[in-house]
GROMACS .gro file of C-alpha atoms in nm:
model
  504
    1MET     CA    1   4.521  10.795  11.764
    2GLU     CA    2   4.274  10.701  12.063
    3ASN     CA    3   4.050  10.963  11.954
    4TRP     CA    4   4.059  10.826  11.610
    5SER     CA    5   3.986  10.512  11.752
    6LEU     CA    6   3.683  10.583  11.931
    7ILE     CA    7   3.466  10.816  11.684
    8SER     CA    8   3.579  10.498  11.416
    9LEU     CA    9   3.380  10.273  11.727
   10CYS     CA   10   3.126  10.490  11.753
   11VAL     CA   11   3.048  10.488  11.365
   12LEU     CA   12   3.080  10.108  11.351
   13LEU     CA   13   2.850  10.097  11.634
   14GLY     CA   14   2.602  10.315  11.469
   15LEU     CA   15   2.630  10.135  11.178
   16THR     CA   16   2.558   9.831  11.285
   17THR     CA   17   2.246   9.893  11.452
   18ARG     CA   18   2.057   9.993  11.096
   19TRP     CA   19   2.261   9.727  10.924
   20ALA     CA   20   2.113   9.513  11.204
   21VAL     CA   21   1.766   9.654  11.190
   22SER     CA   22   1.729   9.639  10.791
   23PHE     CA   23   1.721   9.287  10.748
   24HIS     CA   24   1.415   9.280  10.925
   25SER     CA   25   1.009   9.314  10.761
   26TYR     CA   26   0.954   9.675  10.635
   27SER     CA   27   0.654   9.882  10.504
   28GLY     CA   28   0.357   9.643  10.304
   29ALA     CA   29   0.598   9.368  10.258
   30GLY     CA   30   0.324   9.139  10.054
   31LYS     CA   31   0.061   9.282  10.109
   32PRO     CA   32  -0.103   9.442   9.771
   33PRO     CA   33  -0.234   9.668   9.640
   34MET     CA   34  -0.043   9.940   9.809
   35PHE     CA   35   0.215   9.763   9.989
   36GLY     CA   36   0.371  10.018  10.153
   37ASP     CA   37   0.686  10.312  10.204
   38TYR     CA   38   0.914  10.108  10.089
   39GLU     CA   39   0.673  10.077   9.762
   40ALA     CA   40   0.593  10.432   9.795
   41GLN     CA   41   1.009  10.533   9.741
   42ARG     CA   42   1.062  10.240   9.438
   43HIS     CA   43   0.739  10.394   9.285
   44TRP     CA   44   0.924  10.793   9.310
   45GLN     CA   45   1.236  10.629   9.151
   46GLU     CA   46   0.951  10.480   8.911
   47VAL     CA   47   0.856  10.823   8.790
   48THR     CA   48   1.099  10.989   8.810
   49TYR     CA   49   1.299  10.838   8.612
   50ASN     CA   50   1.064  10.763   8.333
   51LEU     CA   51   0.841  11.020   8.291
   52PRO     CA   52   0.951  11.409   8.202
   53VAL     CA   53   0.924  11.631   8.509
   54HIS     CA   54   0.669  11.855   8.422
   55GLU     CA   55   0.443  11.504   8.523
   56TRP     CA   56   0.587  11.434   8.832
   57TYR     CA   57   0.342  11.599   9.061
   58PHE     CA   58   0.043  11.549   8.780
   59ASN     CA   59  -0.205  11.246   8.729
   60THR     CA   60  -0.168  11.107   8.390
   61THR     CA   61  -0.175  10.792   8.228
   62ASN     CA   62   0.127  10.725   8.352
   63ASN     CA   63   0.107  10.816   8.692
   64ASP     CA   64  -0.146  10.749   8.903
   65LEU     CA   65  -0.149  11.000   9.210
   66ASN     CA   66  -0.398  10.781   9.420
   67TYR     CA   67  -0.109  10.548   9.417
   68TRP     CA   68   0.185  10.680   9.580
   69GLY     CA   69   0.177  10.978   9.401
   70LEU     CA   70   0.481  11.206   9.487
   71ASP     CA   71   0.387  11.439   9.747
   72TYR     CA   72   0.778  11.590   9.875
   73PRO     CA   73   0.972  11.855   9.748
   74PRO     CA   74   1.207  11.872   9.423
   75LEU     CA   75   1.472  11.755   9.611
   76THR     CA   76   1.313  11.452   9.743
   77ALA     CA   77   1.195  11.378   9.360
   78TYR     CA   78   1.585  11.504   9.296
   79HIS     CA   79   1.680  11.234   9.481
   80SER     CA   80   1.463  11.008   9.326
   81LEU     CA   81   1.591  11.026   8.975
   82VAL     CA   82   1.936  11.006   9.144
   83CYS     CA   83   1.810  10.613   9.306
   84GLY     CA   84   1.686  10.532   8.993
   85TYR     CA   85   1.952  10.584   8.762
   86VAL     CA   86   2.160  10.357   8.949
   87ALA     CA   87   1.869  10.097   8.965
   88LYS     CA   88   1.847  10.096   8.616
   89LEU     CA   89   2.203  10.057   8.630
   90LEU     CA   90   2.142   9.738   8.841
   91ASN     CA   91   1.845   9.620   8.694
   92PRO     CA   92   1.581   9.781   8.452
   93GLU     CA   93   1.322   9.511   8.619
   94TRP     CA   94   1.368   9.756   8.954
   95VAL     CA   95   1.249  10.108   8.785
   96GLU     CA   96   1.048   9.976   8.440
   97LEU     CA   97   0.735  10.165   8.401
   98HIS     CA   98   0.389  10.042   8.549
   99ALA     CA   99   0.591   9.699   8.516
  100SER     CA  100   0.770   9.703   8.832
  101ARG     CA  101   0.473   9.773   9.146
  102GLY     CA  102   0.533   9.619   9.415
  103TYR     CA  103   0.873   9.402   9.306
  104GLU     CA  104   1.005   9.239   9.587
  105SER     CA  105   1.352   9.048   9.575
  106HIS     CA  106   1.616   9.007   9.835
  107THR     CA  107   1.870   9.196   9.581
  108HIS     CA  108   1.604   9.450   9.551
  109LYS     CA  109   1.541   9.494   9.948
  110LEU     CA  110   1.926   9.509   9.991
  111PHE     CA  111   1.961   9.837   9.761
  112MET     CA  112   1.725   9.987   9.871
  113ARG     CA  113   1.836   9.950  10.277
  114ALA     CA  114   2.196  10.071  10.111
  115THR     CA  115   2.076  10.396   9.990
  116VAL     CA  116   1.938  10.456  10.335
  117LEU     CA  117   2.278  10.388  10.464
  118PHE     CA  118   2.516  10.607  10.198
  119ALA     CA  119   2.272  10.874  10.281
  120ASP     CA  120   2.243  10.858  10.664
  121ILE     CA  121   2.754  10.777  10.584
  122LEU     CA  122   2.695  11.117  10.369
  123ILE     CA  123   2.482  11.356  10.548
  124TYR     CA  124   2.360  11.293  10.899
  125ILE     CA  125   2.643  11.066  11.057
  126PRO     CA  126   2.920  11.366  10.973
  127ALA     CA  127   2.698  11.586  11.067
  128VAL     CA  128   2.685  11.468  11.441
  129LEU     CA  129   3.025  11.348  11.467
  130VAL     CA  130   3.095  11.771  11.373
  131TYR     CA  131   2.864  11.865  11.624
  132CYS     CA  132   2.925  11.630  11.926
  133PHE     CA  133   3.304  11.742  11.864
  134TYR     CA  134   3.240  12.136  11.842
  135PHE     CA  135   3.020  12.185  12.051
  136CYS     CA  136   2.978  11.926  12.326
  137ASP     CA  137   3.094  11.954  12.646
  138GLY     CA  138   3.347  11.728  12.830
  139SER     CA  139   3.638  11.459  12.749
  140SER     CA  140   3.664  11.332  12.432
  141LYS     CA  141   3.581  11.008  12.545
  142GLN     CA  142   3.259  11.233  12.643
  143LYS     CA  143   3.183  11.356  12.372
  144VAL     CA  144   3.189  11.027  12.122
  145ALA     CA  145   2.967  10.906  12.379
  146THR     CA  146   2.676  11.126  12.341
  147ALA     CA  147   2.736  11.095  11.966
  148LEU     CA  148   2.714  10.691  11.964
  149CYS     CA  149   2.398  10.800  12.207
  150ILE     CA  150   2.247  11.042  11.896
  151LEU     CA  151   2.357  10.761  11.593
  152LEU     CA  152   2.188  10.486  11.836
  153TYR     CA  153   1.849  10.714  11.883
  154PRO     CA  154   1.636  10.417  11.781
  155GLY     CA  155   1.303  10.626  11.667
  156LEU     CA  156   1.498  10.738  11.298
  157VAL     CA  157   1.675  10.376  11.336
  158LEU     CA  158   1.318  10.190  11.275
  159ILE     CA  159   1.155  10.442  11.071
  160ASP     CA  160   1.485  10.519  10.820
  161TYR     CA  161   1.525  10.119  10.810
  162GLY     CA  162   1.237   9.923  10.941
  163HIS     CA  163   1.000  10.121  10.799
  164PHE     CA  164   1.190  10.272  10.523
  165GLN     CA  165   1.203  10.629  10.456
  166TYR     CA  166   1.503  10.871  10.402
  167ASN     CA  167   1.466  11.095  10.687
  168SER     CA  168   1.777  11.160  10.773
  169VAL     CA  169   1.835  11.369  10.471
  170SER     CA  170   1.629  11.640  10.568
  171LEU     CA  171   1.722  11.594  10.929
  172GLY     CA  172   2.090  11.605  10.856
  173LEU     CA  173   2.092  11.900  10.627
  174ALA     CA  174   1.882  12.072  10.915
  175LEU     CA  175   2.154  12.030  11.139
  176TRP     CA  176   2.472  12.119  10.892
  177ALA     CA  177   2.186  12.427  10.958
  178ILE     CA  178   2.227  12.473  11.300
  179LEU     CA  179   2.635  12.390  11.256
  180GLY     CA  180   2.639  12.635  11.014
  181LEU     CA  181   2.495  12.920  11.216
  182GLY     CA  182   2.633  12.746  11.581
  183LEU     CA  183   2.981  12.882  11.374
  184GLY     CA  184   2.924  13.170  11.242
  185TRP     CA  185   2.849  13.050  10.941
  186ASP     CA  186   2.519  13.176  10.806
  187LEU     CA  187   2.460  13.184  10.445
  188PHE     CA  188   2.609  12.848  10.450
  189GLY     CA  189   2.351  12.716  10.793
  190SER     CA  190   2.065  12.950  10.580
  191LEU     CA  191   2.157  12.738  10.229
  192ALA     CA  192   2.133  12.364  10.389
  193PHE     CA  193   1.841  12.480  10.594
  194THR     CA  194   1.728  12.588  10.299
  195LEU     CA  195   1.781  12.330  10.104
  196ALA     CA  196   1.577  12.047  10.361
  197LEU     CA  197   1.347  12.236  10.326
  198ASN     CA  198   1.287  12.180   9.990
  199TYR     CA  199   1.389  11.806  10.103
  200LYS     CA  200   1.072  11.736  10.321
  201GLN     CA  201   0.783  12.031  10.353
  202MET     CA  202   0.757  11.929  10.793
  203GLU     CA  203   1.090  12.145  10.832
  204LEU     CA  204   0.867  12.407  10.849
  205TYR     CA  205   0.874  12.300  11.254
  206HIS     CA  206   1.188  12.408  11.215
  207SER     CA  207   1.180  12.794  11.088
  208LEU     CA  208   1.053  12.987  11.256
  209PRO     CA  209   1.417  12.997  11.502
  210PHE     CA  210   1.617  12.935  11.243
  211PHE     CA  211   1.421  13.275  11.104
  212CYS     CA  212   1.407  13.416  11.472
  213TYR     CA  213   1.744  13.394  11.503
  214LEU     CA  214   1.892  13.452  11.229
  215MET     CA  215   1.684  13.766  11.223
  216GLY     CA  216   1.789  13.829  11.561
  217LYS     CA  217   2.176  13.822  11.491
  218CYS     CA  218   2.171  14.065  11.219
  219ILE     CA  219   1.876  14.298  11.466
  220LYS     CA  220   2.226  14.317  11.701
  221GLN     CA  221   2.388  14.416  11.451
  222GLY     CA  222   2.198  14.687  11.329
  223LEU     CA  223   1.959  14.660  11.076
  224THR     CA  224   2.112  15.049  10.932
  225GLY     CA  225   2.428  14.894  10.925
  226ARG     CA  226   2.643  14.554  10.956
  227GLY     CA  227   2.303  14.400  11.002
  228PHE     CA  228   2.129  14.498  10.710
  229PHE     CA  229   2.373  14.358  10.467
  230LEU     CA  230   2.364  14.028  10.632
  231LEU     CA  231   2.003  14.025  10.665
  232ALA     CA  232   2.004  14.097  10.236
  233LYS     CA  233   2.278  13.801  10.194
  234ILE     CA  234   2.101  13.571  10.337
  235ALA     CA  235   1.788  13.653  10.168
  236LEU     CA  236   1.935  13.649   9.873
  237THR     CA  237   2.099  13.285   9.957
  238VAL     CA  238   1.780  13.137  10.053
  239LEU     CA  239   1.642  13.309   9.745
  240VAL     CA  240   1.868  13.143   9.456
  241THR     CA  241   1.865  12.774   9.637
  242PHE     CA  242   1.489  12.830   9.656
  243ALA     CA  243   1.524  12.900   9.274
  244LEU     CA  244   1.748  12.685   9.119
  245CYS     CA  245   1.553  12.356   9.296
  246TRP     CA  246   1.221  12.497   9.209
  247MET     CA  247   1.398  12.601   8.854
  248PRO     CA  248   1.214  12.337   8.636
  249PHE     CA  249   0.855  12.412   8.757
  250LEU     CA  250   0.890  12.830   8.748
  251SER     CA  251   0.786  12.849   8.384
  252ASP     CA  252   0.454  12.750   8.476
  253PRO     CA  253   0.246  12.864   8.703
  254ASN     CA  254   0.019  12.579   8.743
  255GLN     CA  255   0.288  12.363   8.765
  256SER     CA  256   0.418  12.539   9.059
  257LEU     CA  257   0.044  12.559   9.230
  258GLN     CA  258   0.107  12.147   9.197
  259VAL     CA  259   0.347  12.107   9.300
  260LEU     CA  260   0.249  12.304   9.649
  261HIS     CA  261  -0.100  12.120   9.612
  262ARG     CA  262   0.071  11.813   9.638
  263LEU     CA  263   0.302  11.916   9.938
  264PHE     CA  264   0.018  12.086  10.187
  265PRO     CA  265  -0.269  11.806  10.067
  266VAL     CA  266  -0.591  11.923  10.335
  267ASP     CA  267  -0.787  11.726  10.213
  268ARG     CA  268  -0.660  11.445  10.399
  269GLY     CA  269  -0.833  11.591  10.725
  270LEU     CA  270  -0.669  11.692  11.108
  271PHE     CA  271  -0.536  11.459  11.117
  272GLU     CA  272  -0.455  11.021  10.995
  273ASP     CA  273  -0.388  10.711  11.217
  274LYS     CA  274  -0.350  10.761  11.567
  275VAL     CA  275  -0.113  10.968  11.620
  276ALA     CA  276  -0.017  11.136  11.949
  277ASN     CA  277  -0.074  11.513  11.934
  278THR     CA  278  -0.373  11.721  12.080
  279TRP     CA  279  -0.639  11.641  11.808
  280CYS     CA  280  -0.620  11.238  11.767
  281SER     CA  281  -0.626  11.245  12.161
  282LEU     CA  282  -0.899  11.486  12.243
  283ASN     CA  283  -1.097  11.284  11.960
  284VAL     CA  284  -1.127  11.017  12.240
  285LEU     CA  285  -1.362  11.203  12.377
  286ILE     CA  286  -1.465  11.444  12.209
  287LYS     CA  287  -1.537  11.417  11.778
  288ILE     CA  288  -1.344  11.717  11.628
  289LYS     CA  289  -1.405  11.630  11.217
  290THR     CA  290  -1.815  11.560  11.274
  291LEU     CA  291  -1.879  11.850  11.499
  292LEU     CA  292  -1.663  12.158  11.356
  293SER     CA  293  -1.593  12.295  10.973
  294ARG     CA  294  -1.284  12.160  10.776
  295GLU     CA  295  -1.148  12.556  10.826
  296THR     CA  296  -1.283  12.595  11.210
  297GLN     CA  297  -1.025  12.277  11.233
  298LEU     CA  298  -0.761  12.466  10.966
  299PHE     CA  299  -0.819  12.813  11.209
  300LEU     CA  300  -0.789  12.619  11.548
  301SER     CA  301  -0.488  12.429  11.448
  302PHE     CA  302  -0.297  12.748  11.317
  303ALA     CA  303  -0.437  12.933  11.643
  304LEU     CA  304  -0.313  12.714  11.899
  305THR     CA  305  -0.013  12.629  11.690
  306LEU     CA  306   0.121  12.981  11.650
  307LEU     CA  307   0.043  13.068  12.061
  308PHE     CA  308   0.302  12.755  12.155
  309ILE     CA  309   0.550  12.856  11.916
  310LEU     CA  310   0.583  13.243  11.964
  311PRO     CA  311   0.708  13.221  12.328
  312SER     CA  312   1.058  13.063  12.296
  313SER     CA  313   1.071  13.214  11.919
  314LEU     CA  314   1.030  13.560  12.044
  315LYS     CA  315   1.297  13.488  12.362
  316VAL     CA  316   1.577  13.389  12.074
  317LEU     CA  317   1.460  13.667  11.875
  318SER     CA  318   1.567  13.914  12.172
  319LYS     CA  319   1.859  13.682  12.329
  320PRO     CA  320   2.035  13.464  11.996
  321THR     CA  321   2.251  13.230  12.214
  322LEU     CA  322   2.281  12.837  12.039
  323TRP     CA  323   2.105  12.746  12.401
  324HIS     CA  324   1.803  12.918  12.300
  325PHE     CA  325   1.813  12.810  11.909
  326LYS     CA  326   1.846  12.462  11.998
  327LEU     CA  327   1.523  12.485  12.333
  328ALA     CA  328   1.377  12.709  12.036
  329LEU     CA  329   1.374  12.439  11.758
  330VAL     CA  330   1.230  12.209  12.032
  331ASN     CA  331   0.890  12.434  12.166
  332SER     CA  332   0.824  12.521  11.771
  333SER     CA  333   0.830  12.115  11.650
  334LEU     CA  334   0.673  12.015  11.962
  335ALA     CA  335   0.381  12.267  11.917
  336PHE     CA  336   0.391  12.200  11.571
  337PHE     CA  337   0.361  11.824  11.630
  338LEU     CA  338   0.098  11.891  11.879
  339PHE     CA  339  -0.124  12.114  11.744
  340SER     CA  340  -0.112  12.179  11.363
  341PHE     CA  341  -0.297  12.015  11.093
  342GLN     CA  342  -0.246  11.726  10.886
  343VAL     CA  343   0.008  11.503  11.170
  344HIS     CA  344   0.154  11.193  11.074
  345GLU     CA  345   0.306  10.957  11.346
  346LYS     CA  346   0.672  10.984  11.222
  347SER     CA  347   0.683  11.415  11.217
  348ILE     CA  348   0.790  11.316  11.598
  349LEU     CA  349   1.108  11.330  11.438
  350LEU     CA  350   1.168  11.650  11.390
  351ALA     CA  351   1.136  11.720  11.760
  352ALA     CA  352   1.335  11.455  11.836
  353LEU     CA  353   1.606  11.578  11.663
  354PRO     CA  354   1.674  11.931  11.829
  355VAL     CA  355   1.560  11.731  12.196
  356CYS     CA  356   1.914  11.485  12.097
  357LEU     CA  357   2.106  11.802  12.066
  358VAL     CA  358   2.064  11.950  12.469
  359ILE     CA  359   2.084  11.553  12.546
  360ASN     CA  360   2.461  11.615  12.729
  361GLU     CA  361   2.330  11.992  12.921
  362MET     CA  362   2.044  11.736  13.005
  363PRO     CA  363   2.045  11.388  12.987
  364LEU     CA  364   1.747  11.214  13.184
  365ILE     CA  365   1.505  11.434  12.995
  366ALA     CA  366   1.691  11.371  12.700
  367ILE     CA  367   1.652  10.996  12.682
  368TRP     CA  368   1.275  11.001  12.857
  369PHE     CA  369   1.180  11.188  12.510
  370LEU     CA  370   1.331  10.994  12.260
  371LEU     CA  371   1.237  10.659  12.450
  372THR     CA  372   0.888  10.801  12.449
  373SER     CA  373   0.900  10.944  12.060
  374THR     CA  374   0.977  10.586  12.012
  375PHE     CA  375   0.725  10.437  12.226
  376SER     CA  376   0.441  10.656  12.031
  377MET     CA  377   0.505  10.500  11.717
  378LEU     CA  378   0.456  10.182  11.847
  379PRO     CA  379   0.135  10.095  11.664
  380LEU     CA  380   0.332  10.168  11.319
  381LEU     CA  381   0.629   9.992  11.391
  382LEU     CA  382   0.390   9.665  11.465
  383LYS     CA  383   0.212   9.698  11.157
  384ASP     CA  384   0.550   9.650  10.955
  385GLY     CA  385   0.632   9.361  11.203
  386LEU     CA  386   0.915   9.565  11.406
  387LEU     CA  387   0.866   9.433  11.809
  388LEU     CA  388   1.145   9.246  11.821
  389PRO     CA  389   1.433   9.547  11.663
  390TYR     CA  390   1.177   9.823  11.882
  391ALA     CA  391   1.278   9.625  12.199
  392VAL     CA  392   1.571   9.533  12.161
  393THR     CA  393   1.679   9.916  11.998
  394SER     CA  394   1.515  10.075  12.343
  395SER     CA  395   1.618   9.868  12.573
  396ALA     CA  396   2.005   9.955  12.450
  397PHE     CA  397   1.939  10.266  12.347
  398LEU     CA  398   1.784  10.344  12.727
  399PHE     CA  399   2.090  10.133  12.982
  400LEU     CA  400   2.348  10.294  12.743
  401SER     CA  401   2.262  10.603  12.725
  402LEU     CA  402   2.233  10.617  13.092
  403TYR     CA  403   2.552  10.470  13.174
  404LEU     CA  404   2.714  10.659  12.964
  405LEU     CA  405   2.610  11.007  13.041
  406SER     CA  406   2.565  10.916  13.375
  407ALA     CA  407   2.224  11.044  13.370
  408LEU     CA  408   2.087  10.915  13.665
  409GLU     CA  409   2.375  11.087  13.866
  410LYS     CA  410   2.256  11.432  13.744
  411THR     CA  411   1.912  11.492  13.879
  412THR     CA  412   1.981  11.825  14.115
  413ASP     CA  413   1.743  12.101  13.985
  414GLU     CA  414   2.071  12.305  13.852
  415GLU     CA  415   2.100  11.990  13.583
  416LEU     CA  416   1.734  11.889  13.569
  417ARG     CA  417   1.718  12.277  13.435
  418LEU     CA  418   1.479  12.337  13.756
  419SER     CA  419   1.585  12.613  14.001
  420LEU     CA  420   1.439  12.898  13.899
  421PRO     CA  421   1.095  12.718  13.904
  422HIS     CA  422   1.188  12.530  14.169
  423LYS     CA  423   1.201  12.892  14.426
  424LEU     CA  424   0.866  12.943  14.319
  425THR     CA  425   0.785  12.613  14.369
  426GLN     CA  426   0.981  12.484  14.719
  427HIS     CA  427   0.659  12.482  14.920
  428CYS     CA  428   0.445  12.244  14.772
  429LEU     CA  429   0.686  12.059  14.607
  430PRO     CA  430   1.071  12.034  14.810
  431LYS     CA  431   1.161  11.763  14.658
  432LEU     CA  432   1.118  11.835  14.256
  433SER     CA  433   1.436  11.628  14.112
  434LEU     CA  434   1.296  11.316  14.340
  435ILE     CA  435   0.949  11.379  14.139
  436ILE     CA  436   1.116  11.354  13.811
  437LYS     CA  437   1.313  11.056  13.856
  438TRP     CA  438   1.041  10.913  13.995
  439LYS     CA  439   0.822  10.996  13.703
  440PHE     CA  440   1.070  10.890  13.437
  441TRP     CA  441   1.086  10.550  13.595
  442PHE     CA  442   0.704  10.523  13.633
  443SER     CA  443   0.670  10.592  13.292
  444LEU     CA  444   0.900  10.400  13.131
  445VAL     CA  445   0.724  10.107  13.360
  446ALA     CA  446   0.420  10.229  13.184
  447MET     CA  447   0.447  10.217  12.858
  448ALA     CA  448   0.701   9.916  12.861
  449ALA     CA  449   0.324   9.735  13.036
  450LEU     CA  450   0.124   9.886  12.716
  451SER     CA  451   0.385   9.811  12.491
  452PHE     CA  452   0.351   9.438  12.623
  453THR     CA  453  -0.046   9.425  12.617
  454SER     CA  454  -0.092   9.573  12.204
  455VAL     CA  455   0.094   9.227  12.147
  456TRP     CA  456  -0.004   8.948  12.378
  457LEU     CA  457  -0.305   9.058  12.413
  458GLU     CA  458  -0.644   9.061  12.225
  459PRO     CA  459  -0.857   9.367  12.299
  460PRO     CA  460  -1.214   9.387  12.304
  461ALA     CA  461  -1.435   9.368  11.982
  462LYS     CA  462  -1.607   9.596  12.010
  463LEU     CA  463  -1.308   9.835  12.071
  464PRO     CA  464  -1.062   9.735  11.835
  465ASP     CA  465  -0.828  10.029  11.825
  466LEU     CA  466  -0.848   9.995  12.225
  467PHE     CA  467  -0.443  10.001  12.244
  468PRO     CA  468  -0.270  10.168  11.989
  469VAL     CA  469  -0.549  10.506  12.186
  470LEU     CA  470  -0.395  10.435  12.485
  471VAL     CA  471  -0.050  10.418  12.346
  472SER     CA  472  -0.186  10.756  12.152
  473VAL     CA  473  -0.281  10.932  12.454
  474LEU     CA  474  -0.028  10.858  12.728
  475SER     CA  475   0.234  10.988  12.434
  476PHE     CA  476   0.038  11.292  12.337
  477LEU     CA  477   0.010  11.308  12.773
  478HIS     CA  478   0.402  11.323  12.798
  479PHE     CA  479   0.476  11.576  12.506
  480LEU     CA  480   0.212  11.782  12.654
  481GLY     CA  481   0.499  11.786  12.996
  482PHE     CA  482   0.745  11.798  12.770
  483VAL     CA  483   0.655  12.126  12.566
  484ILE     CA  484   0.552  12.302  12.912
  485TYR     CA  485   0.903  12.164  13.075
  486PHE     CA  486   1.118  12.279  12.755
  487ASN     CA  487   0.904  12.645  12.777
  488LEU     CA  488   1.018  12.639  13.165
  489VAL     CA  489   1.385  12.630  13.020
  490GLN     CA  490   1.456  12.903  12.775
  491LEU     CA  491   1.230  13.146  12.944
  492MET     CA  492   1.287  13.107  13.299
  493GLU     CA  493   1.660  13.048  13.323
  494SER     CA  494   1.986  13.071  13.175
  495PRO     CA  495   2.233  12.798  13.061
  496ARG     CA  496   2.473  12.794  13.328
  497LYS     CA  497   2.797  12.942  13.311
  498LYS     CA  498   3.023  12.656  13.202
  499SER     CA  499   2.875  12.669  12.887
  500GLN     CA  500   2.761  12.977  12.884
  501LYS     CA  501   3.063  13.094  12.646
  502LYS     CA  502   3.050  12.790  12.404
  503THR     CA  503   2.704  12.909  12.345
  504ASN     CA  504   2.689  13.225  12.267
   0.00000   0.00000   0.00000
């Protein structure tokens, strides 16, 4: 009975935080002609409800692709269609073809926010609770505390409820896939991840660790015996799921090619806005877009991404345990974010999900990363008028997670997973854990100071983008340090004996 009370309180706090953020401004409110992501989601409901499937991804008289054209996989389109049907029942003006462009009202805002909340309750929140109660060590109270910290992660809450998107759907499906593999339900895990990939193509960030984990498991069982049959069943599950999702577009090759063209728009360039990755940060010193051809940029981004993904993925291929799988997901998604082509600032949420899954094992590092990932989206959040929700949710997450997870007390070399690296560097760095602790506080002060100056100080007239660039570069340096750290943890040290049984 006590456990259910704790779980109910945890969920209630998570939902209250989400609903409170949703009452603030949203992306592009009152800013014609394009408005923002809120309008994009509404427009996709309008398009999918009013137009036949074969027009969804094509530029036609009724579907101007330059005005928030659909650029996500079919499952997103089907989700928009379902929301469009509900919107039509409640108020036909919300999805009226052409006439509903830029539609804004209090009632419609309530409806749109409710659709995000419903998706959260249906997919993401149950997955978080199941993960914490099945795969986290400790008492019931500790498991609830871990779940609460994950649900209060400010980055996802601010983007989905403030900026306005449905990231909790794809991330929730990916988490169900991780749960499936962790519980030994490989076909269910394969199905769930395929659905996640068909909801948002950015789930490719997680694809190689999934492949390597499942392939490693098949190899361990023997590719001439049980492993071969498992591999065949997994392949069939993935192919059938893809075929069902893409069925309306498979009859005409032009349809499929057009959808793919919309999903991977290389014409947009190496990066957009001030994203905290390698290319945007390097562009401050070297104008990469000008100096390198598009083909060279594509090759360079592909090569570096692959170079940083392979070590951790090969590790999970040779040792397919849940612990190595989670770390491989972190390293893969961070490598994609830092080095791949056409990265958005919101893509850091894909790295944040697996980091949330190791918050119980390495709380200080995970909290540090999650706060940095939220800070890296500061220019976008300020543009959407989300300063107050950003400050409140980040502060609440920091203090609650430090207290509930005892993060500042778990800073020995073993708890930071740095035993082996410390042995190699003990002569030049005698107190590695102390250095990390001080860096944590220095980092928080730097991010808070830059957040303050971004709001209250005017940049020089000659450098109007000074503060967004500084946020981008500071965040990039953090992420570069994190990708090195997580690779070291995965490649140089095994998990502690206490959690070894649970993660194998």
